[in-house]
Short mmCIF file of C-alpha atoms in Angstrom, two decimals:
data_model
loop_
_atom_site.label_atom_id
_atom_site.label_comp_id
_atom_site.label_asym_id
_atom_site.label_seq_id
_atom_site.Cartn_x
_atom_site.Cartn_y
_atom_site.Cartn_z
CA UNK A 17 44.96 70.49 -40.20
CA UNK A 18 47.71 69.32 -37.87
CA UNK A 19 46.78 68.11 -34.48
CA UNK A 20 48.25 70.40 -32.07
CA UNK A 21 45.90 73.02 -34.31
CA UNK A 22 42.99 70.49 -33.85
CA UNK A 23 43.76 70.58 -30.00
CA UNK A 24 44.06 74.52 -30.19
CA UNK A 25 40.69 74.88 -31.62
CA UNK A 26 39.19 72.12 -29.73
CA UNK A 27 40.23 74.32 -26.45
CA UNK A 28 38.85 77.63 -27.82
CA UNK A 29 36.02 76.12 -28.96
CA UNK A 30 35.78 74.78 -25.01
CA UNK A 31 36.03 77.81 -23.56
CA UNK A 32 33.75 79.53 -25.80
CA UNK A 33 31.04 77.01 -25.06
CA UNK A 34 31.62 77.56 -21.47
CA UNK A 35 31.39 81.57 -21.68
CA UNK A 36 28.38 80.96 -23.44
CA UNK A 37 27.03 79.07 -21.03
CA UNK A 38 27.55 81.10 -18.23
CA UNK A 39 27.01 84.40 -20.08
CA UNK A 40 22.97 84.97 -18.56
CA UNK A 41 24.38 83.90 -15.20
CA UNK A 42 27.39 86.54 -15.31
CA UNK A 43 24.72 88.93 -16.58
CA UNK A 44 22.29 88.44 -13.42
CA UNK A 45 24.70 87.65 -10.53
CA UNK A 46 24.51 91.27 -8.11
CA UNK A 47 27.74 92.44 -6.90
CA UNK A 48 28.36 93.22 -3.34
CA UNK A 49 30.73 95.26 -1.73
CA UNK A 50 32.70 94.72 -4.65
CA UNK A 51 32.55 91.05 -5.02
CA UNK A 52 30.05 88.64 -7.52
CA UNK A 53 28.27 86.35 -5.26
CA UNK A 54 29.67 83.46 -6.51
CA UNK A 55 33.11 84.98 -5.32
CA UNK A 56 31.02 85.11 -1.66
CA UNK A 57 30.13 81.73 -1.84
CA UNK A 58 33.60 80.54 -2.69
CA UNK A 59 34.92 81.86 0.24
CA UNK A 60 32.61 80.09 2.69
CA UNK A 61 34.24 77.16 0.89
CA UNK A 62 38.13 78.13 1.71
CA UNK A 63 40.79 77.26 4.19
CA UNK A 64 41.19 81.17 5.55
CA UNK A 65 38.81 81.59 8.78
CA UNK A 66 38.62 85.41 7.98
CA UNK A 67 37.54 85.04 4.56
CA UNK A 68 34.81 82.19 6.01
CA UNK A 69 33.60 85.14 8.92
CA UNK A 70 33.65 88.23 6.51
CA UNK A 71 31.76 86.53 3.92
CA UNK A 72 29.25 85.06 6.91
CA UNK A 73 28.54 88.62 8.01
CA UNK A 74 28.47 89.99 4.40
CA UNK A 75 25.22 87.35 4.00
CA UNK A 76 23.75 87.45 7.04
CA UNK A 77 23.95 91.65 6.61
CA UNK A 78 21.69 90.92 3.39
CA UNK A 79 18.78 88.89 5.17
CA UNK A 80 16.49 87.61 3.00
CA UNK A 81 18.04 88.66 -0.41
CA UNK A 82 21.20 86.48 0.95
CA UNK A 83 18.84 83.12 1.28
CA UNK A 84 18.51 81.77 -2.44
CA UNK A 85 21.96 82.00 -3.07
CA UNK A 86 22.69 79.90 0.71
CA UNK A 87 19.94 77.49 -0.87
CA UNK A 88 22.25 77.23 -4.20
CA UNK A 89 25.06 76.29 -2.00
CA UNK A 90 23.61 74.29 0.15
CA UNK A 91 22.13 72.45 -2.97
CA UNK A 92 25.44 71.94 -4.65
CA UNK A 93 27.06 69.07 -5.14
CA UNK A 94 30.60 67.80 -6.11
CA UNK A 95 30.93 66.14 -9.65
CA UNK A 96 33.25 65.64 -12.31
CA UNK A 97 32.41 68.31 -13.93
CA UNK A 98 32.91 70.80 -11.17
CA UNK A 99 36.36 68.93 -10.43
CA UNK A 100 37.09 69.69 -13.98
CA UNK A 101 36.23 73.06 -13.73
CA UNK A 102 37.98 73.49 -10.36
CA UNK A 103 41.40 72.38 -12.26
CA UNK A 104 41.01 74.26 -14.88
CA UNK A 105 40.32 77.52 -13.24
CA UNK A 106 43.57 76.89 -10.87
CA UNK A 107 45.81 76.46 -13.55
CA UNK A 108 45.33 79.93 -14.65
CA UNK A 109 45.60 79.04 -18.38
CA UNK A 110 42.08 81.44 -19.01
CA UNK A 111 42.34 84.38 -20.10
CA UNK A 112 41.39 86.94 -17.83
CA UNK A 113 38.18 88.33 -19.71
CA UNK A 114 37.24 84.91 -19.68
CA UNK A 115 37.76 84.32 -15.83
CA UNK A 116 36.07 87.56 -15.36
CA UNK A 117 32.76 86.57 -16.83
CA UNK A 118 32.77 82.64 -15.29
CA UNK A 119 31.81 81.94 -11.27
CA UNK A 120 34.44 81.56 -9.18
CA UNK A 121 34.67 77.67 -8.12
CA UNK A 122 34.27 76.62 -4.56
CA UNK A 123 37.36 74.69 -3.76
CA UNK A 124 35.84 72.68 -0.88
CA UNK A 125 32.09 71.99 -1.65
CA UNK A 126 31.05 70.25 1.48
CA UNK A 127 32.83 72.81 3.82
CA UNK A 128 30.92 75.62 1.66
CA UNK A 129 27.66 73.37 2.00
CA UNK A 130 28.24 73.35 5.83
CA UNK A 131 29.15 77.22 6.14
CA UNK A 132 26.37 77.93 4.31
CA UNK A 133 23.94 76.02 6.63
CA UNK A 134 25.89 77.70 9.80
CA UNK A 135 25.21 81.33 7.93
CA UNK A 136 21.37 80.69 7.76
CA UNK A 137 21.17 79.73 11.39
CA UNK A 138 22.47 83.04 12.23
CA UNK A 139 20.05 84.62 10.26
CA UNK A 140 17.00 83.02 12.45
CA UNK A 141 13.45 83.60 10.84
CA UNK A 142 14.54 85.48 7.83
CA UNK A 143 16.23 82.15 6.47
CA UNK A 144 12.57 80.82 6.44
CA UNK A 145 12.59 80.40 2.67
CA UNK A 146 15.77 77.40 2.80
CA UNK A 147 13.36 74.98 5.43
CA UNK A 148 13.08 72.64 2.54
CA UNK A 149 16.88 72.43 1.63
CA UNK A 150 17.44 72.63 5.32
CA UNK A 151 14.74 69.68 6.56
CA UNK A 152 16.68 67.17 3.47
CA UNK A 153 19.99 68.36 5.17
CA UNK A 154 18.61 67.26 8.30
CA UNK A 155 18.67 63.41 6.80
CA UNK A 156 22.45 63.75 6.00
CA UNK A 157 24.94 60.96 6.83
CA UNK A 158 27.43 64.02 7.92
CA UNK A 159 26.79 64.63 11.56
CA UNK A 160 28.20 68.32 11.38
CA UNK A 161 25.56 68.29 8.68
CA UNK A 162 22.89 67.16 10.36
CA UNK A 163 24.10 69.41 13.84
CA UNK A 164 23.74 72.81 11.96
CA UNK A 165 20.56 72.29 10.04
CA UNK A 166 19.02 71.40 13.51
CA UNK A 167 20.16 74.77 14.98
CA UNK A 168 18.95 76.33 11.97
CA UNK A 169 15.23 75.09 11.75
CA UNK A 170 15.29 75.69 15.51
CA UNK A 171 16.09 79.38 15.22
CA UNK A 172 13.70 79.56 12.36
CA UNK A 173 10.68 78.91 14.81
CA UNK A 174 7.36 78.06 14.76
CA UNK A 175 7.33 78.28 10.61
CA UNK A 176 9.92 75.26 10.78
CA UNK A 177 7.08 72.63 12.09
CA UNK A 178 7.47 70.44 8.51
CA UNK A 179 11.31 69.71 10.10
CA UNK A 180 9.37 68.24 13.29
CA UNK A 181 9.98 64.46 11.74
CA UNK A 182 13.33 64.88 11.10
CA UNK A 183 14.00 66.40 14.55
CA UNK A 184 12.40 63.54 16.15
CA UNK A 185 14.20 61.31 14.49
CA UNK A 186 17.57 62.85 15.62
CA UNK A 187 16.55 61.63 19.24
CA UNK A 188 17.16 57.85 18.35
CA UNK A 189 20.88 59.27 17.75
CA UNK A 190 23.90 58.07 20.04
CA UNK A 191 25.65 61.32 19.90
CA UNK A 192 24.17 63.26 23.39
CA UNK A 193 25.15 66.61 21.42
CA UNK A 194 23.05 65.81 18.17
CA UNK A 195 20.06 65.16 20.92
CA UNK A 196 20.16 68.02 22.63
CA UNK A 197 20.28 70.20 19.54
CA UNK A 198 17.20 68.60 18.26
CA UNK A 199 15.29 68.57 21.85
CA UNK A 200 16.51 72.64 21.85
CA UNK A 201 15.06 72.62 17.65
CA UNK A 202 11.83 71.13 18.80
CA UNK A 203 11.28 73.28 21.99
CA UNK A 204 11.85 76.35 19.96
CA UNK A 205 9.76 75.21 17.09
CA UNK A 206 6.85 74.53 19.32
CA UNK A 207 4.38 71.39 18.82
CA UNK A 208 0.68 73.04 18.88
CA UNK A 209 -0.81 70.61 16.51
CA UNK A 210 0.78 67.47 18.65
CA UNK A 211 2.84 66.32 15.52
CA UNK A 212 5.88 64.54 17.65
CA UNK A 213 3.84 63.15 20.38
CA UNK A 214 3.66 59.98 19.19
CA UNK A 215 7.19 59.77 18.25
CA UNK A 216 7.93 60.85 21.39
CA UNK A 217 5.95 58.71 23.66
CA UNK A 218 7.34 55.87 21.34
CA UNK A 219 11.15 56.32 22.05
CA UNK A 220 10.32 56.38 26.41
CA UNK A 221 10.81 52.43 25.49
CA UNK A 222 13.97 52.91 22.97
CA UNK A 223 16.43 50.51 24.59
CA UNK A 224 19.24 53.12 24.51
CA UNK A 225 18.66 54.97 28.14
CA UNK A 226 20.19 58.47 26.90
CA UNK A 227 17.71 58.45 24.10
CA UNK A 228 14.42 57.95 26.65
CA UNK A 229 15.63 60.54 28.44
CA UNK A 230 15.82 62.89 25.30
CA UNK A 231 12.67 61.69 24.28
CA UNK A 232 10.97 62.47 28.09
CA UNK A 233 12.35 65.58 28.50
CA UNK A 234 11.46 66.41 24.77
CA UNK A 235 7.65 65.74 25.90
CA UNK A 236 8.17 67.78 29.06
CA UNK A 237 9.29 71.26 27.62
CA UNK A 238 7.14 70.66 24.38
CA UNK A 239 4.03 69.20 25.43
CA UNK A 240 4.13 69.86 29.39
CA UNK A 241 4.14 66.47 29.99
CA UNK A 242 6.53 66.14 32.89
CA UNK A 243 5.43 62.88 34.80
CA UNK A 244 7.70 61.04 32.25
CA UNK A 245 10.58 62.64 32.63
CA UNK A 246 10.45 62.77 37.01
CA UNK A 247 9.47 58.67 36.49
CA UNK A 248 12.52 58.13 34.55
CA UNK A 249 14.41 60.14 37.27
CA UNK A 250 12.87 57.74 39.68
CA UNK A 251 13.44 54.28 37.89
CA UNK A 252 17.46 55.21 37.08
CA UNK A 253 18.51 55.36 41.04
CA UNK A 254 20.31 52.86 41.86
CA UNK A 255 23.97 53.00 41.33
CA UNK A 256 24.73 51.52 38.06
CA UNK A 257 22.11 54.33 36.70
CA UNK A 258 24.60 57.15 37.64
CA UNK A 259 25.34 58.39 33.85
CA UNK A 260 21.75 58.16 33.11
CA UNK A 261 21.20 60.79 35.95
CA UNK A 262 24.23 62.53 34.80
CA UNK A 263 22.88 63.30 31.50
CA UNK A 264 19.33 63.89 32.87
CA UNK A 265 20.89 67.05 34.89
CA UNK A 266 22.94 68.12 31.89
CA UNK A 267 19.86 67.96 29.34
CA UNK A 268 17.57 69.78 31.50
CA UNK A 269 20.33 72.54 32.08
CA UNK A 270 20.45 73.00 28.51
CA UNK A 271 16.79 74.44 28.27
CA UNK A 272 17.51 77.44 31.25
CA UNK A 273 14.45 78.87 32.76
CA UNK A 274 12.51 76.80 30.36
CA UNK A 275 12.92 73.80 32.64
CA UNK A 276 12.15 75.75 35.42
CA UNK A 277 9.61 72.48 36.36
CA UNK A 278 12.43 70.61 37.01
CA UNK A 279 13.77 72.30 40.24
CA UNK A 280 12.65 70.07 42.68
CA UNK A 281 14.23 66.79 41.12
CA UNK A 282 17.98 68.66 40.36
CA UNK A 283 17.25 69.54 44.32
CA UNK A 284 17.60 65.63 44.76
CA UNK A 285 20.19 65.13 42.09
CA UNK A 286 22.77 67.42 44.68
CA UNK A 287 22.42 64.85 47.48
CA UNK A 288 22.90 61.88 44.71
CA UNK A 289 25.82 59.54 45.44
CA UNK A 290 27.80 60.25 42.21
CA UNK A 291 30.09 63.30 42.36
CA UNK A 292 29.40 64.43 38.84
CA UNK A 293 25.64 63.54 39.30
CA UNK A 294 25.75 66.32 42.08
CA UNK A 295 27.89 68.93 40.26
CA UNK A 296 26.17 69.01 36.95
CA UNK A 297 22.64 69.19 38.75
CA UNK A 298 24.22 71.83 40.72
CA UNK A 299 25.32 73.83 37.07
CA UNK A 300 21.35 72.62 35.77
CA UNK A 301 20.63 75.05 38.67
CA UNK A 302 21.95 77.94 37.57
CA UNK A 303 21.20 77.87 34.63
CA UNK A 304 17.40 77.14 35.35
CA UNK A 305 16.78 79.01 38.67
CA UNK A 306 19.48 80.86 40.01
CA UNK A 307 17.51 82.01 43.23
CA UNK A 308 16.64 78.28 44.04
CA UNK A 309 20.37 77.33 43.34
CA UNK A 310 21.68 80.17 45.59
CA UNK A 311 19.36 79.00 48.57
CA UNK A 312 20.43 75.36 47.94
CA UNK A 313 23.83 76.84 48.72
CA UNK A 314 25.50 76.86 45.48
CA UNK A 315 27.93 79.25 44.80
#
């Protein structure tokens, strides 16, 4: 047999093998509105925004049915042989009944990961069934990783309390914005059992200033321990302490009426020295207590 026949056959062979092996997936994958899941799942993993949305709303329309195939997603990985598979399905040397009865590839897996992760937060409580895949995302070097998972457990509620560790450990973070997601998670979760008090109490002493405060304010809306949080306001008042004040007022206003305890020190923060001090407690404000902000003056 000549070898560009021994290639031939090698290649059929290949592709044979592969149909094979995908034939019981092609068999089970549901169709909807027209498209094979995998085909859904691609396009979470594309460049085009409106491809990204429409498939977003096409999941989130399913509820639960949509969260085992998010879990897949979310579970995937890049590897060699996806890469492979990836080149070979973009050179558009299979035949069509092949491509037909093969998953579409997702051509960026960590962007499809991510979407994915960002689809189950908007489904809230029905995306109870991914907590596992979601807590282990939660431990991801990606921030934007780590960011969306957060939001996602958070929304989940009180069912997400096994992510409580992970949360907590988001606090000794430097980013402010990965904080506050995972102060918001926690708060929304709830803490009945007392789980993150420890963890909590442990981080007042961290030696970064932002991350007591998340930690304090954490232990306020969660546990109702306030005294922490007003001591801290306290102890930062001298002028050097202005950004620790700064993002005090800012945390709190995240919350809303939820921090609705924390009127009387924002009241303060608008007579503090520092101009931004004063505006963001004044924002905290109305966020938190509109009535008390509108008879503090603010407009």
């Amino acid at each position: 047999m000549k070898t560009s026949h021994r290639f031939q056959l090698i290649a059929v062979l290949g592709l044979l093998a592969i149909a094979i092996g995908f034939v019981h997936l092609r068999l089970s994958e549901p169709i909807y509105q027209g498209k094979r899941t995998s085909a859904w799942i691609a396009d979470l993993g594309s460049d085009d925004v409106e491809l990204i949305k429409r498939a977003q709303k096409v999941w989130v329309g399913l509820g639960e049915a949509a969260t085992p195939h998010l879990i897949s997603a979310v579970e995937k990985k890049e590897s060699r042989f996806h890469s492979w598979y990836m080149k070979l399905w973009s050179s558009r040397k299979l035949p069509e009944f092949v491509r037909q009865r093969l998953p579409v590839p997702i051509s960026h897996v960590h962007q499809a990961r991510l979407n994915s992760v960002l689809t189950l937060s908007q489904m809230g409580a029905k995306a109870k069934r991914a907590l596992p895949v979601l807590v282990q995302a939660l431990k991801e070097e990606d921030l934007s990783m780590r960011m969306a998972a957060a939001e996602a457990v958070g929304r989940i509620g009180p069912a997400a309390q096994p992510a409580i560790p992970a949360l907590v450990n988001m606090l000794k973070e430097y980013e402010n914005s990965e904080r506050t997601v995972a102060t918001y998670a926690l708060i929304q979760i709830g803490d009945p059992a007392g789980k993150a008090i420890e963890s909590l109490t442990s981080l007042l002493n961290d030696k970064n200033s932002q991350t007591r405060i998340s930690a304090a304010v954490a232990l306020w809306l969660l546990e109702g321990q306030s005294q922490p949080t007003l001591e801290l306001l306290k102890k930062n008042n001298g002028p050097e302490d202005w950004q620790d004040r700064f993002f005090s007022a800012y945390t709190l206003g995240e919350f809303g009426s939820a921090a609705k305890e924390a009127v009387p020190a924002l009241l303060e923060l608008l007579h503090d020295e520092h101009e931004g001090v004063r505006e963001h407690a004044a924002k905290a404000l109305m966020k938190i207590d509109p009535a008390a902000a509108q008879k503090a003056g603010i407009k």
